[in-house]
Amino acid sequence: MAHLPDFIVDLAIILITAGIATIVFKWLKQPVVLGYIVAGFIAGPFIIWLPTVTEMANVEIWAEIGVIFLLFALGLEFSFKKLIDVGGTASIATLINLGSMIVIGYVVGQFLGWSQMDSIFLGGMLSMSSTTIIIKAFNDMGLQKQKFAGIVFGMLIVEDLAAILMMVLLSTLAASNRIEGTELLGSILKLGFFVFIWFVVGIFLIPTLLKKLKNYLNDETLLIIAVGLCLGMVLFASKVGFSAALGAFIMGSILAETIKAKTIEHLVEPLKNLFGAVFFVSVGTMLNPYVLVEYAWLIVALTVVVLVGRVIFATLGVLAAGNGLKISLQAGFSLAQIGEFSFIIATLGMSLGVISDFLYPIIVTVSIITTFTTPYFIKLSVPFYNYLEKHIPPGWTRLIDGYATTSYKTVNTQNDWNKLLRSVLQNVIIYTILALAVIVLGEQLIEPFITKHLPGVGGRVALAVVELFMMAPFLRAIVMKRNKSQEFQRLWNDSHFNRGH
């Protein structure tokens, strides 16, 4: 009998263990993701009395494929129309929550004496909620139609987008191994420029191609084309210096805007489930019990930081976006966990070799603990609100409730806000990309000519003046365009709170 390659043997062990764990955890009514992680721990190199994976390099390959399909499927579910629909509430709340947790994670890492890269990656890991766990908890508890659940879903959409950008920035930091403002700005500009080009090509080319070929696209052909486009974008993203995950997400987002989006999403779902399971099992194989025992106090401390920090800052973020205290607390308590993107960020750090080995199993353990606490925290939010309502000074309560009531006073006001935010966001994106294109063209075409005739600081100043002059119309459009629209005038005259916004 021919000897099977270790590659196939390892996959067999992973899937058999994952299948058993899935059944057990469904029987226990626990999230399947946790079952995959436990299965990985059982199939990993630290459990010697059961069949285990023979080569961890094989697991890493399967895990990378899993990340690609997870991000591709996430892109298929993502839509910029959805991002615009959630409006300012989710964006403001996520910005406050995400930024605060990144800073807290960095400060905690520095306080513990960790390296700068460990601290930065810790901040990124602590800033990501678990979409899978939250959706499952809401479905199990019948809360998906509540107002706070809609806000949480919006925040998760913005978080997913922020996570992609964060991975690009972390990759840049890892490559240089230092924090350099100019380099970070360059990476952001490069990312924005390439994403703009990808989407312009994707919006005009791919939908047209699918329309032309619709008579030839059965399910088999459509699946092959979709996966081929996904891997093609992964290859292209890698060639221009970005991560494979970013390429997969962008191609998914492009296909999400086509007429075949729902069909592709349905066809890709089995692949996502299969390779996603392999990824989460690979996370479990990294759990080292000796490390967990050695760093038990640190796991407890980080768990407290996640539970307390995310509740506080998510609540403050939703409050700042104009919602009442009860809705804000319910949203904040729902987001008190870290999840799959934390694993992906940790995997990125490990693959780049810039974070310590002990950090990965610690983060996975913190995620497992906070996943178990999520349903209880959601249930705790209303009693906690009732307690606060009795002890907060009456003036504060009126201020918070009045701010929320004024922000969403009428259907007409909400419609005006939606129209204004949509137009402003579209203008900012379009004119910012055009301004960035001016900078890129200036560096490539104008700089050599100027520095040849005016070297040194004088040449750089002259280049900056020329570029600012060329960008001036776009910069003015970002600030002034649509500021005198009918929606703007109505909202401005309606309330002093609107003027603050």
mmCIF file of C-alpha atoms in Angstrom, residues 271-457:
data_model
loop_
_atom_site.group_PDB
_atom_site.id
_atom_site.type_symbol
_atom_site.label_atom_id
_atom_site.label_comp_id
_atom_site.label_asym_id
_atom_site.label_seq_id
_atom_site.Cartn_x
_atom_site.Cartn_y
_atom_site.Cartn_z
ATOM 1 C CA LEU A 271 -15.385 26.273 1.367
ATOM 2 C CA LYS A 272 -15.512 28.949 4.060
ATOM 3 C CA ASN A 273 -16.865 26.464 6.604
ATOM 4 C CA LEU A 274 -14.284 23.813 5.714
ATOM 5 C CA PHE A 275 -11.165 25.965 5.641
ATOM 6 C CA GLY A 276 -12.453 28.234 8.408
ATOM 7 C CA ALA A 277 -12.707 25.144 10.625
ATOM 8 C CA VAL A 278 -9.139 24.227 9.688
ATOM 9 C CA PHE A 279 -7.979 27.735 10.636
ATOM 10 C CA PHE A 280 -9.634 27.661 14.058
ATOM 11 C CA VAL A 281 -8.280 24.149 14.677
ATOM 12 C CA SER A 282 -4.815 25.466 13.830
ATOM 13 C CA VAL A 283 -5.353 28.166 16.472
ATOM 14 C CA GLY A 284 -5.979 25.423 19.018
ATOM 15 C CA THR A 285 -2.783 23.560 18.084
ATOM 16 C CA MET A 286 -0.823 26.617 19.270
ATOM 17 C CA LEU A 287 -2.185 26.318 22.814
ATOM 18 C CA ASN A 288 0.733 25.324 25.026
ATOM 19 C CA PRO A 289 -0.546 24.195 28.468
ATOM 20 C CA TYR A 290 2.812 24.948 30.092
ATOM 21 C CA VAL A 291 2.685 28.534 28.839
ATOM 22 C CA LEU A 292 -0.906 28.887 30.073
ATOM 23 C CA VAL A 293 0.074 27.762 33.567
ATOM 24 C CA GLU A 294 3.139 29.984 33.618
ATOM 25 C CA TYR A 295 1.179 33.084 32.530
ATOM 26 C CA ALA A 296 -2.101 32.357 34.353
ATOM 27 C CA TRP A 297 -2.024 35.684 36.229
ATOM 28 C CA LEU A 298 -1.467 37.568 32.974
ATOM 29 C CA ILE A 299 -4.404 35.763 31.318
ATOM 30 C CA VAL A 300 -6.649 36.814 34.220
ATOM 31 C CA ALA A 301 -5.405 40.406 34.024
ATOM 32 C CA LEU A 302 -5.947 40.683 30.258
ATOM 33 C CA THR A 303 -9.401 39.111 30.605
ATOM 34 C CA VAL A 304 -10.340 41.827 33.106
ATOM 35 C CA VAL A 305 -8.920 44.501 30.764
ATOM 36 C CA VAL A 306 -11.065 43.176 27.895
ATOM 37 C CA LEU A 307 -14.265 42.803 29.915
ATOM 38 C CA VAL A 308 -14.029 46.156 31.679
ATOM 39 C CA GLY A 309 -12.297 48.214 28.976
ATOM 40 C CA ARG A 310 -14.495 47.166 26.070
ATOM 41 C CA VAL A 311 -17.701 47.660 28.080
ATOM 42 C CA ILE A 312 -16.665 51.165 29.143
ATOM 43 C CA PHE A 313 -15.351 52.452 25.820
ATOM 44 C CA ALA A 314 -17.973 50.788 23.614
ATOM 45 C CA THR A 315 -20.659 52.302 25.846
ATOM 46 C CA LEU A 316 -19.023 55.737 25.715
ATOM 47 C CA GLY A 317 -18.691 55.430 21.932
ATOM 48 C CA VAL A 318 -22.385 54.666 21.432
ATOM 49 C CA LEU A 319 -23.290 57.466 23.873
ATOM 50 C CA ALA A 320 -21.079 59.910 21.962
ATOM 51 C CA ALA A 321 -22.878 58.904 18.753
ATOM 52 C CA GLY A 322 -26.142 60.203 20.248
ATOM 53 C CA ASN A 323 -27.876 57.186 21.795
ATOM 54 C CA GLY A 324 -29.484 56.789 25.215
ATOM 55 C CA LEU A 325 -27.806 55.213 28.215
ATOM 56 C CA LYS A 326 -29.766 51.936 28.083
ATOM 57 C CA ILE A 327 -29.034 51.261 24.407
ATOM 58 C CA SER A 328 -25.398 52.283 24.893
ATOM 59 C CA LEU A 329 -24.933 49.912 27.825
ATOM 60 C CA GLN A 330 -26.582 47.039 25.965
ATOM 61 C CA ALA A 331 -24.264 47.597 22.993
ATOM 62 C CA GLY A 332 -21.215 47.975 25.249
ATOM 63 C CA PHE A 333 -21.899 44.787 27.214
ATOM 64 C CA SER A 334 -22.483 42.890 23.939
ATOM 65 C CA LEU A 335 -18.996 43.778 22.668
ATOM 66 C CA ALA A 336 -17.120 42.529 25.764
ATOM 67 C CA GLN A 337 -15.028 39.838 24.049
ATOM 68 C CA ILE A 338 -12.269 39.315 21.492
ATOM 69 C CA GLY A 339 -12.502 36.829 18.651
ATOM 70 C CA GLU A 340 -11.488 35.629 15.229
ATOM 71 C CA PHE A 341 -9.732 38.780 13.981
ATOM 72 C CA SER A 342 -7.613 38.720 17.142
ATOM 73 C CA PHE A 343 -6.463 35.240 16.088
ATOM 74 C CA ILE A 344 -5.745 36.469 12.558
ATOM 75 C CA ILE A 345 -3.699 39.415 13.867
ATOM 76 C CA ALA A 346 -1.817 37.054 16.210
ATOM 77 C CA THR A 347 -1.190 34.669 13.293
ATOM 78 C CA LEU A 348 0.140 37.610 11.263
ATOM 79 C CA GLY A 349 2.549 38.537 14.053
ATOM 80 C CA MET A 350 3.747 34.946 14.396
ATOM 81 C CA SER A 351 4.232 34.482 10.641
ATOM 82 C CA LEU A 352 6.236 37.715 10.465
ATOM 83 C CA GLY A 353 8.288 36.661 13.498
ATOM 84 C CA VAL A 354 7.786 39.954 15.345
ATOM 85 C CA ILE A 355 5.820 38.865 18.443
ATOM 86 C CA SER A 356 6.845 36.601 21.307
ATOM 87 C CA ASP A 357 5.724 32.958 21.273
ATOM 88 C CA PHE A 358 3.852 33.241 24.583
ATOM 89 C CA LEU A 359 1.499 35.966 23.299
ATOM 90 C CA TYR A 360 -0.459 33.731 20.900
ATOM 91 C CA PRO A 361 -1.747 31.123 23.417
ATOM 92 C CA ILE A 362 -2.480 33.875 25.943
ATOM 93 C CA ILE A 363 -4.724 35.765 23.504
ATOM 94 C CA VAL A 364 -6.503 32.569 22.443
ATOM 95 C CA THR A 365 -7.207 31.722 26.095
ATOM 96 C CA VAL A 366 -8.512 35.229 26.822
ATOM 97 C CA SER A 367 -10.789 34.908 23.790
ATOM 98 C CA ILE A 368 -12.145 31.565 25.000
ATOM 99 C CA ILE A 369 -12.908 32.958 28.461
ATOM 100 C CA THR A 370 -14.587 36.112 27.151
ATOM 101 C CA THR A 371 -16.592 34.054 24.650
ATOM 102 C CA PHE A 372 -18.121 32.057 27.511
ATOM 103 C CA THR A 373 -18.959 35.268 29.404
ATOM 104 C CA THR A 374 -20.619 37.037 26.427
ATOM 105 C CA PRO A 375 -24.227 35.778 26.930
ATOM 106 C CA TYR A 376 -24.060 36.553 30.650
ATOM 107 C CA PHE A 377 -22.773 40.068 30.007
ATOM 108 C CA ILE A 378 -25.586 40.726 27.512
ATOM 109 C CA LYS A 379 -28.120 39.649 30.147
ATOM 110 C CA LEU A 380 -26.365 41.796 32.792
ATOM 111 C CA SER A 381 -26.680 45.022 30.782
ATOM 112 C CA VAL A 382 -30.334 45.763 31.675
ATOM 113 C CA PRO A 383 -29.983 45.178 35.469
ATOM 114 C CA PHE A 384 -26.834 47.309 35.405
ATOM 115 C CA TYR A 385 -28.744 50.071 33.609
ATOM 116 C CA ASN A 386 -31.549 49.868 36.196
ATOM 117 C CA TYR A 387 -28.956 50.256 38.959
ATOM 118 C CA LEU A 388 -27.317 53.260 37.280
ATOM 119 C CA GLU A 389 -30.657 54.894 36.567
ATOM 120 C CA LYS A 390 -31.392 54.997 40.312
ATOM 121 C CA HIS A 391 -27.992 56.451 41.236
ATOM 122 C CA ILE A 392 -27.181 58.893 38.403
ATOM 123 C CA PRO A 393 -27.999 62.549 39.183
ATOM 124 C CA PRO A 394 -31.255 63.557 37.434
ATOM 125 C CA GLY A 395 -29.513 66.271 35.406
ATOM 126 C CA TRP A 396 -27.165 63.742 33.847
ATOM 127 C CA THR A 397 -30.016 61.457 32.875
ATOM 128 C CA ARG A 398 -31.852 64.320 31.183
ATOM 129 C CA LEU A 399 -28.702 65.302 29.324
ATOM 130 C CA ILE A 400 -28.057 61.775 28.001
ATOM 131 C CA ASP A 401 -31.671 61.040 27.103
ATOM 132 C CA GLY A 402 -32.149 64.513 25.630
ATOM 133 C CA TYR A 403 -29.060 64.170 23.450
ATOM 134 C CA ALA A 404 -30.319 60.851 22.104
ATOM 135 C CA THR A 405 -33.862 62.141 21.599
ATOM 136 C CA THR A 406 -32.661 65.234 19.782
ATOM 137 C CA SER A 407 -30.357 63.273 17.505
ATOM 138 C CA TYR A 408 -33.147 61.006 16.310
ATOM 139 C CA LYS A 409 -36.152 63.214 16.885
ATOM 140 C CA THR A 410 -38.131 62.527 13.739
ATOM 141 C CA VAL A 411 -38.081 60.292 10.723
ATOM 142 C CA ASN A 412 -37.464 63.335 8.531
ATOM 143 C CA THR A 413 -34.443 64.316 10.628
ATOM 144 C CA GLN A 414 -33.037 60.810 10.354
ATOM 145 C CA ASN A 415 -33.537 60.826 6.578
ATOM 146 C CA ASP A 416 -31.787 64.194 6.332
ATOM 147 C CA TRP A 417 -28.865 62.852 8.362
ATOM 148 C CA ASN A 418 -28.641 59.773 6.149
ATOM 149 C CA LYS A 419 -28.625 61.839 2.953
ATOM 150 C CA LEU A 420 -26.113 64.358 4.305
ATOM 151 C CA LEU A 421 -23.737 61.728 5.696
ATOM 152 C CA ARG A 422 -23.947 59.693 2.496
ATOM 153 C CA SER A 423 -23.126 62.690 0.293
ATOM 154 C CA VAL A 424 -20.346 63.905 2.599
ATOM 155 C CA LEU A 425 -18.779 60.447 2.829
ATOM 156 C CA GLN A 426 -18.872 59.965 -0.935
ATOM 157 C CA ASN A 427 -17.286 63.367 -1.533
ATOM 158 C CA VAL A 428 -14.588 62.819 1.089
ATOM 159 C CA ILE A 429 -13.613 59.439 -0.359
ATOM 160 C CA ILE A 430 -13.573 60.562 -4.001
ATOM 161 C CA TYR A 431 -11.723 63.857 -3.490
ATOM 162 C CA THR A 432 -9.282 62.386 -0.972
ATOM 163 C CA ILE A 433 -8.287 59.678 -3.461
ATOM 164 C CA LEU A 434 -7.853 62.327 -6.159
ATOM 165 C CA ALA A 435 -5.688 64.394 -3.801
ATOM 166 C CA LEU A 436 -3.572 61.328 -2.999
ATOM 167 C CA ALA A 437 -3.202 60.650 -6.723
ATOM 168 C CA VAL A 438 -1.821 64.193 -7.121
ATOM 169 C CA ILE A 439 0.810 63.428 -4.469
ATOM 170 C CA VAL A 440 1.808 60.161 -6.151
ATOM 171 C CA LEU A 441 2.033 61.801 -9.574
ATOM 172 C CA GLY A 442 3.960 64.711 -8.110
ATOM 173 C CA GLU A 443 6.526 62.401 -6.534
ATOM 174 C CA GLN A 444 6.920 60.419 -9.756
ATOM 175 C CA LEU A 445 6.807 63.140 -12.441
ATOM 176 C CA ILE A 446 7.340 66.597 -10.963
ATOM 177 C CA GLU A 447 9.912 65.908 -8.227
ATOM 178 C CA PRO A 448 12.756 64.806 -10.568
ATOM 179 C CA PHE A 449 12.326 67.967 -12.659
ATOM 180 C CA ILE A 450 12.236 70.348 -9.652
ATOM 181 C CA THR A 451 15.084 68.736 -7.683
ATOM 182 C CA LYS A 452 17.245 68.728 -10.798
ATOM 183 C CA HIS A 453 17.037 72.530 -11.061
ATOM 184 C CA LEU A 454 16.491 73.312 -7.347
ATOM 185 C CA PRO A 455 18.155 70.701 -5.107
ATOM 186 C CA GLY A 456 17.933 70.523 -1.314
ATOM 187 C CA VAL A 457 15.270 71.943 1.003
#
